[in-house]
Amino acid sequence: MDTVRLDPEIEQLEHLVPTRDLSADFLAEIRAGLPVQFPELSDAVERLDHVVDEATGVVVRVHRPVELEGAGPCVYSVHGGGYIRGTYDMDDAKFDRWCPAYGIVGVSVEYRLAPETAYPGPLEDCYAGLKWTHDNAADIGIDPAKIGITGVSAGGGLCAALALLARDRGEVPLQFQLLDCPMLDDRQITPSSQLENLVIWTKETNAFGWQCYLGDLYGTDDIPYTAAAARAEDLSGLPEAYVCVGGADGFRDEDIIYAKCLYGAGVPTELHVYPGAPHGVGLFPQTQIAQRYAAHREDWLRRQLERLG
């Protein structure tokens, strides 16, 4: 049996976030019990929702620091949840900190979930929100030449695909992509994807998430690279990238491979792997490894924003 060692602090706390394999029978229950807390937000950020597409129900939430004057850089965020759960509310706390600290406007997108909406629906929702953000830059107070994207887990997978889609369509110039433990490869062919003692997101749960997202495409050879970015053969022309993942995360190997391929394609890429960190290490913010994970990620974001000026 292949297993991986958890960070000692995480090992003592993992029972606080129980691991449960998903299935269609329990999906509604799991969606109702997201393992995140929604803290009280400050008055330093104004938040306003905008309907992007009434037919699909796509909405974006614009987070703007009260003290920001003029047009600021934008970070466009895609929430996680294995393609099958989650909400843009999960980004509120992040932007409550990031917007005043870095002088940015945050935009989070509420995209449709699988299996009710399979690929390409969720990705097209994310692209519609991104295109709306770029096209309405003047109205929401952002610089359209200073847009970067970020996402966690499935949100990271959608961001990787979004960067490919934006490159191919040539409508929205992106300046960076921050991929936090991205869900990239439906094939589950790496050693880490087959580990038996994964917490938070197991190999069985991962297979269920991909089945829901890909629908009838799952298990075939007809998976487009915008559905699973690990399948992309040409990564040239993509924006600068940051990839971070835990050493005890089932996505570890696919994320390392993707970062190496980005670098090989000439994309400036920074890769961080944290031994002992599981998927969703941010659920244990009191641990030293989670604090390093977050600090390094935000340091890269700060440097990207400084580069953009």
Coordinates of C-alpha atoms in Angstrom, one line a residue:
M1 CA 0.0 0.0 0.0
D2 CA 1.5 3.4 -1.1
T3 CA 1.2 6.0 1.6
V4 CA 2.7 9.4 2.4
R5 CA 3.7 10.9 5.7
L6 CA 1.6 13.9 7.0
D7 CA 3.2 16.9 8.7
P8 CA 3.1 16.2 12.4
E9 CA 1.0 19.2 13.2
I10 CA -1.5 18.3 10.5
E11 CA -1.6 14.7 11.7
Q12 CA -2.8 15.9 15.1
L13 CA -5.6 18.0 13.6
E14 CA -6.8 16.1 10.6
H15 CA -9.8 14.7 12.5
L16 CA -11.2 18.3 12.7
V17 CA -11.9 18.1 8.9
P18 CA -13.1 14.6 8.3
T19 CA -12.5 13.0 4.9
R20 CA -15.5 11.5 3.2
D21 CA -15.7 10.1 -0.3
L22 CA -18.3 11.8 -2.4
S23 CA -21.0 10.1 -4.5
A24 CA -24.1 11.3 -6.2
D25 CA -26.1 10.1 -3.2
F26 CA -24.4 12.5 -0.8
L27 CA -23.6 15.4 -3.1
A28 CA -26.4 17.7 -1.8
E29 CA -25.4 17.0 1.8
I30 CA -21.7 17.6 1.1
R31 CA -22.5 20.9 -0.7
A32 CA -24.4 22.1 2.3
G33 CA -21.5 21.4 4.6
L34 CA -18.5 23.2 3.1
P35 CA -15.5 22.8 5.3
V36 CA -14.8 26.5 5.4
Q37 CA -15.7 29.3 7.8
F38 CA -17.1 32.7 6.6
P39 CA -15.7 35.2 9.0
E40 CA -17.1 38.7 9.6
L41 CA -15.8 41.1 6.9
S42 CA -14.4 44.5 7.4
D43 CA -15.7 47.9 6.1
A44 CA -12.4 48.4 4.2
V45 CA -13.7 46.7 1.1
E46 CA -16.9 47.5 -1.0
R47 CA -18.5 44.4 -2.6
L48 CA -21.0 44.6 -5.5
D49 CA -22.4 41.7 -7.5
H50 CA -23.0 42.0 -11.3
V51 CA -25.0 39.7 -13.5
V52 CA -22.8 38.6 -16.5
D53 CA -25.3 36.4 -18.2
E54 CA -28.9 36.1 -17.1
A55 CA -29.5 32.9 -19.2
T56 CA -26.7 31.0 -17.4
G57 CA -26.9 32.8 -14.0
V58 CA -23.2 33.7 -14.1
V59 CA -22.5 36.5 -11.6
V60 CA -19.2 38.2 -10.6
R61 CA -18.6 39.9 -7.3
V62 CA -16.3 43.0 -7.5
H63 CA -14.3 43.7 -4.3
R64 CA -12.8 47.2 -4.2
P65 CA -10.9 48.7 -1.4
V66 CA -12.6 51.9 -0.1
E67 CA -9.3 53.9 -0.1
L68 CA -8.2 52.9 -3.7
E69 CA -8.2 55.8 -6.0
G70 CA -8.2 55.5 -9.8
A71 CA -7.8 52.2 -11.7
G72 CA -6.1 49.4 -9.9
P73 CA -4.8 46.0 -10.9
C74 CA -7.2 43.2 -10.8
V75 CA -7.0 39.6 -9.4
Y76 CA -9.7 37.4 -10.9
S77 CA -10.5 34.4 -8.7
V78 CA -12.1 31.1 -9.3
H79 CA -13.2 29.1 -6.2
G80 CA -12.5 25.5 -5.6
G81 CA -14.6 22.5 -4.8
G82 CA -13.7 19.7 -7.1
Y83 CA -15.8 21.1 -9.9
I84 CA -18.9 19.9 -8.0
R85 CA -19.3 22.3 -5.0
G86 CA -18.3 25.6 -3.7
T87 CA -19.4 29.2 -4.0
Y88 CA -17.8 32.6 -4.7
D89 CA -18.5 33.5 -1.1
M90 CA -15.4 31.5 -0.3
D91 CA -13.3 34.3 -1.8
D92 CA -14.8 37.1 0.4
A93 CA -12.3 36.6 3.2
K94 CA -9.3 36.4 0.9
F95 CA -10.2 39.6 -0.9
D96 CA -11.1 41.3 2.4
R97 CA -7.4 41.0 3.2
W98 CA -5.8 41.2 -0.2
C99 CA -7.6 44.2 -1.6
P100 CA -6.5 46.8 1.0
A101 CA -3.1 45.1 1.5
Y102 CA -2.1 45.1 -2.1
G103 CA -4.2 47.9 -3.6
I104 CA -6.1 45.6 -6.0
V105 CA -9.6 45.1 -7.1
G106 CA -10.7 41.5 -6.7
V107 CA -13.3 39.8 -8.9
S108 CA -14.8 36.4 -8.0
V109 CA -17.0 34.4 -10.3
E110 CA -20.0 32.3 -9.4
Y111 CA -19.9 29.5 -12.1
R112 CA -22.3 26.6 -12.6
L113 CA -21.3 23.3 -11.0
A114 CA -21.0 19.8 -12.3
P115 CA -22.7 17.3 -12.7
E116 CA -25.7 19.6 -13.5
T117 CA -23.4 21.6 -15.8
A118 CA -20.5 19.6 -17.3
Y119 CA -17.6 20.8 -19.3
P120 CA -17.4 23.2 -21.1
G121 CA -20.1 25.0 -19.1
P122 CA -18.2 25.9 -16.0
L123 CA -15.1 27.0 -17.9
E124 CA -17.2 29.1 -20.3
D125 CA -18.8 30.7 -17.3
C126 CA -15.4 31.6 -15.9
Y127 CA -14.4 33.0 -19.3
A128 CA -17.6 35.0 -19.6
G129 CA -16.9 36.6 -16.2
L130 CA -13.3 37.3 -17.1
K131 CA -14.3 38.9 -20.5
W132 CA -16.9 40.9 -18.7
T133 CA -14.3 42.1 -16.2
H134 CA -12.0 43.2 -19.0
D135 CA -14.7 44.8 -21.1
N136 CA -16.1 46.8 -18.1
A137 CA -12.7 47.7 -16.7
A138 CA -13.4 51.5 -16.8
D139 CA -16.8 51.1 -14.9
I140 CA -15.4 48.9 -12.1
G141 CA -12.1 50.8 -11.8
I142 CA -9.5 48.4 -13.0
D143 CA -6.6 48.6 -15.4
P144 CA -7.4 46.2 -18.2
A145 CA -3.7 45.7 -18.9
K146 CA -3.1 44.5 -15.3
I147 CA -5.3 41.4 -14.8
G148 CA -4.1 38.2 -13.2
I149 CA -6.0 35.1 -12.3
T150 CA -5.9 32.7 -9.4
G151 CA -7.7 29.6 -8.2
V152 CA -7.5 26.8 -5.6
S153 CA -7.9 23.1 -6.4
A154 CA -10.6 22.8 -9.1
G155 CA -10.5 26.6 -9.3
G156 CA -6.8 26.2 -10.0
G157 CA -7.6 23.7 -12.7
L158 CA -10.1 26.1 -14.2
C159 CA -7.6 28.9 -14.0
A160 CA -5.0 26.9 -15.9
A161 CA -7.6 26.1 -18.6
L162 CA -8.7 29.8 -18.5
A163 CA -5.2 30.9 -19.3
L164 CA -5.1 28.5 -22.3
L165 CA -8.5 29.7 -23.5
A166 CA -7.6 33.4 -23.1
R167 CA -4.3 32.8 -25.0
D168 CA -6.2 31.0 -27.8
R169 CA -9.0 33.5 -28.2
G170 CA -6.8 36.6 -27.9
E171 CA -9.4 38.8 -26.3
V172 CA -8.2 39.2 -22.7
P173 CA -4.5 39.7 -22.0
L174 CA -3.5 38.0 -18.7
Q175 CA -0.4 39.0 -16.7
F176 CA -0.1 36.1 -14.3
Q177 CA -1.7 32.9 -13.1
L178 CA -1.5 31.8 -9.5
L179 CA -2.4 28.1 -9.4
D180 CA -2.9 26.8 -5.9
C181 CA -2.9 22.9 -5.7
P182 CA -4.6 22.9 -9.1
M183 CA -6.8 19.9 -10.2
L184 CA -5.3 19.3 -13.7
D185 CA -5.3 15.7 -14.8
D186 CA -8.3 13.4 -15.2
R187 CA -6.2 10.3 -15.9
Q188 CA -5.0 9.8 -12.4
I189 CA -1.8 8.1 -13.6
T190 CA 0.8 9.6 -11.3
P191 CA 2.0 7.9 -8.1
S192 CA 0.6 10.6 -5.8
S193 CA -2.9 10.3 -7.3
Q194 CA -2.9 6.7 -6.1
L195 CA -1.9 7.2 -2.5
E196 CA -4.1 5.4 -0.1
N197 CA -3.9 7.7 2.9
L198 CA -4.9 11.0 1.3
V199 CA -7.0 13.3 3.5
I200 CA -9.6 16.0 2.5
W201 CA -9.6 14.8 -1.2
T202 CA -9.1 11.1 -1.8
K203 CA -8.4 9.2 -5.1
E204 CA -12.1 8.0 -5.1
T205 CA -13.4 11.5 -4.5
N206 CA -11.1 12.8 -7.3
A207 CA -12.4 10.3 -9.7
F208 CA -16.0 11.3 -8.9
G209 CA -15.2 14.9 -9.4
W210 CA -13.7 14.3 -12.8
Q211 CA -16.6 12.0 -13.8
C212 CA -19.1 14.8 -13.0
Y213 CA -17.1 17.5 -14.7
L214 CA -16.3 15.6 -17.9
G215 CA -19.6 13.8 -18.2
D216 CA -19.7 11.5 -21.2
L217 CA -16.1 12.4 -22.1
Y218 CA -14.8 10.8 -19.0
G219 CA -12.6 7.8 -19.7
T220 CA -12.3 8.5 -23.4
D221 CA -9.4 9.8 -25.5
D222 CA -11.4 12.8 -26.5
I223 CA -10.6 15.1 -23.5
P224 CA -9.8 18.6 -24.8
Y225 CA -6.8 20.3 -23.2
T226 CA -9.1 23.1 -21.9
A227 CA -11.0 20.4 -19.9
A228 CA -7.8 19.0 -18.3
A229 CA -4.9 21.3 -18.7
A230 CA -2.4 18.5 -18.0
R231 CA -3.3 17.2 -21.5
A232 CA -2.1 20.5 -23.2
E233 CA 0.9 19.9 -25.5
D234 CA 1.6 23.6 -26.2
L235 CA 2.0 25.8 -23.1
S236 CA 3.9 28.6 -24.9
G237 CA 2.6 32.1 -24.7
L238 CA 1.0 31.7 -21.3
P239 CA 1.4 34.3 -18.5
E240 CA 3.9 34.0 -15.6
A241 CA 2.9 31.2 -13.3
Y242 CA 3.1 30.2 -9.6
V243 CA 2.3 26.6 -8.7
C244 CA 2.1 25.4 -5.1
V245 CA 1.0 22.0 -3.8
G246 CA 1.5 19.9 -0.7
G247 CA 3.7 16.8 -0.7
A248 CA 0.8 14.8 0.8
D249 CA -1.7 16.0 -1.9
G250 CA -2.9 13.6 -4.6
F251 CA -2.3 16.5 -7.1
R252 CA 1.4 16.7 -6.2
D253 CA 2.9 14.9 -9.1
E254 CA 0.6 16.4 -11.8
D255 CA 1.2 19.9 -10.5
I256 CA 5.0 19.4 -10.5
I257 CA 4.9 18.0 -14.1
Y258 CA 2.7 20.9 -15.2
A259 CA 5.1 23.5 -13.7
K260 CA 8.0 21.8 -15.4
C261 CA 6.2 21.9 -18.7
L262 CA 5.4 25.5 -18.3
Y263 CA 9.0 26.3 -17.6
G264 CA 10.0 24.2 -20.6
A265 CA 7.7 26.2 -22.8
G266 CA 9.4 29.4 -21.8
V267 CA 6.8 30.5 -19.2
P268 CA 8.5 32.0 -16.1
T269 CA 7.2 29.7 -13.4
E270 CA 7.8 29.3 -9.7
L271 CA 7.0 25.9 -8.1
H272 CA 6.6 25.3 -4.3
V273 CA 6.1 21.8 -2.9
Y274 CA 5.5 21.5 0.9
P275 CA 6.4 18.1 2.4
G276 CA 3.7 16.7 4.6
A277 CA 1.1 19.2 3.5
P278 CA -2.3 17.7 2.5
H279 CA -4.8 19.0 0.0
G280 CA -6.5 22.0 1.6
V281 CA -3.7 22.8 4.0
G282 CA -5.3 26.2 4.4
L283 CA -8.0 24.5 6.5
F284 CA -5.3 24.2 9.2
P285 CA -4.2 27.9 9.5
Q286 CA -2.7 27.5 12.9
T287 CA 0.0 25.2 11.7
Q288 CA 3.5 26.4 10.7
I289 CA 3.3 24.7 7.3
A290 CA 0.0 26.3 6.4
Q291 CA 1.5 29.7 7.3
R292 CA 4.6 29.2 5.2
Y293 CA 2.4 28.0 2.3
A294 CA 0.3 31.2 2.5
A295 CA 3.2 33.5 3.0
H296 CA 5.1 32.3 0.0
R297 CA 2.0 32.5 -2.2
E298 CA 1.3 36.0 -1.2
D299 CA 4.9 37.1 -1.5
W300 CA 4.8 36.0 -5.2
L301 CA 1.5 37.9 -5.7
R302 CA 3.1 41.0 -4.2
R303 CA 6.1 40.7 -6.5
Q304 CA 3.8 40.3 -9.5
L305 CA 1.9 43.4 -8.7
E306 CA 5.2 45.3 -8.2
R307 CA 6.3 44.1 -11.6
L308 CA 3.1 45.5 -13.2
G309 CA 3.7 48.8 -11.5

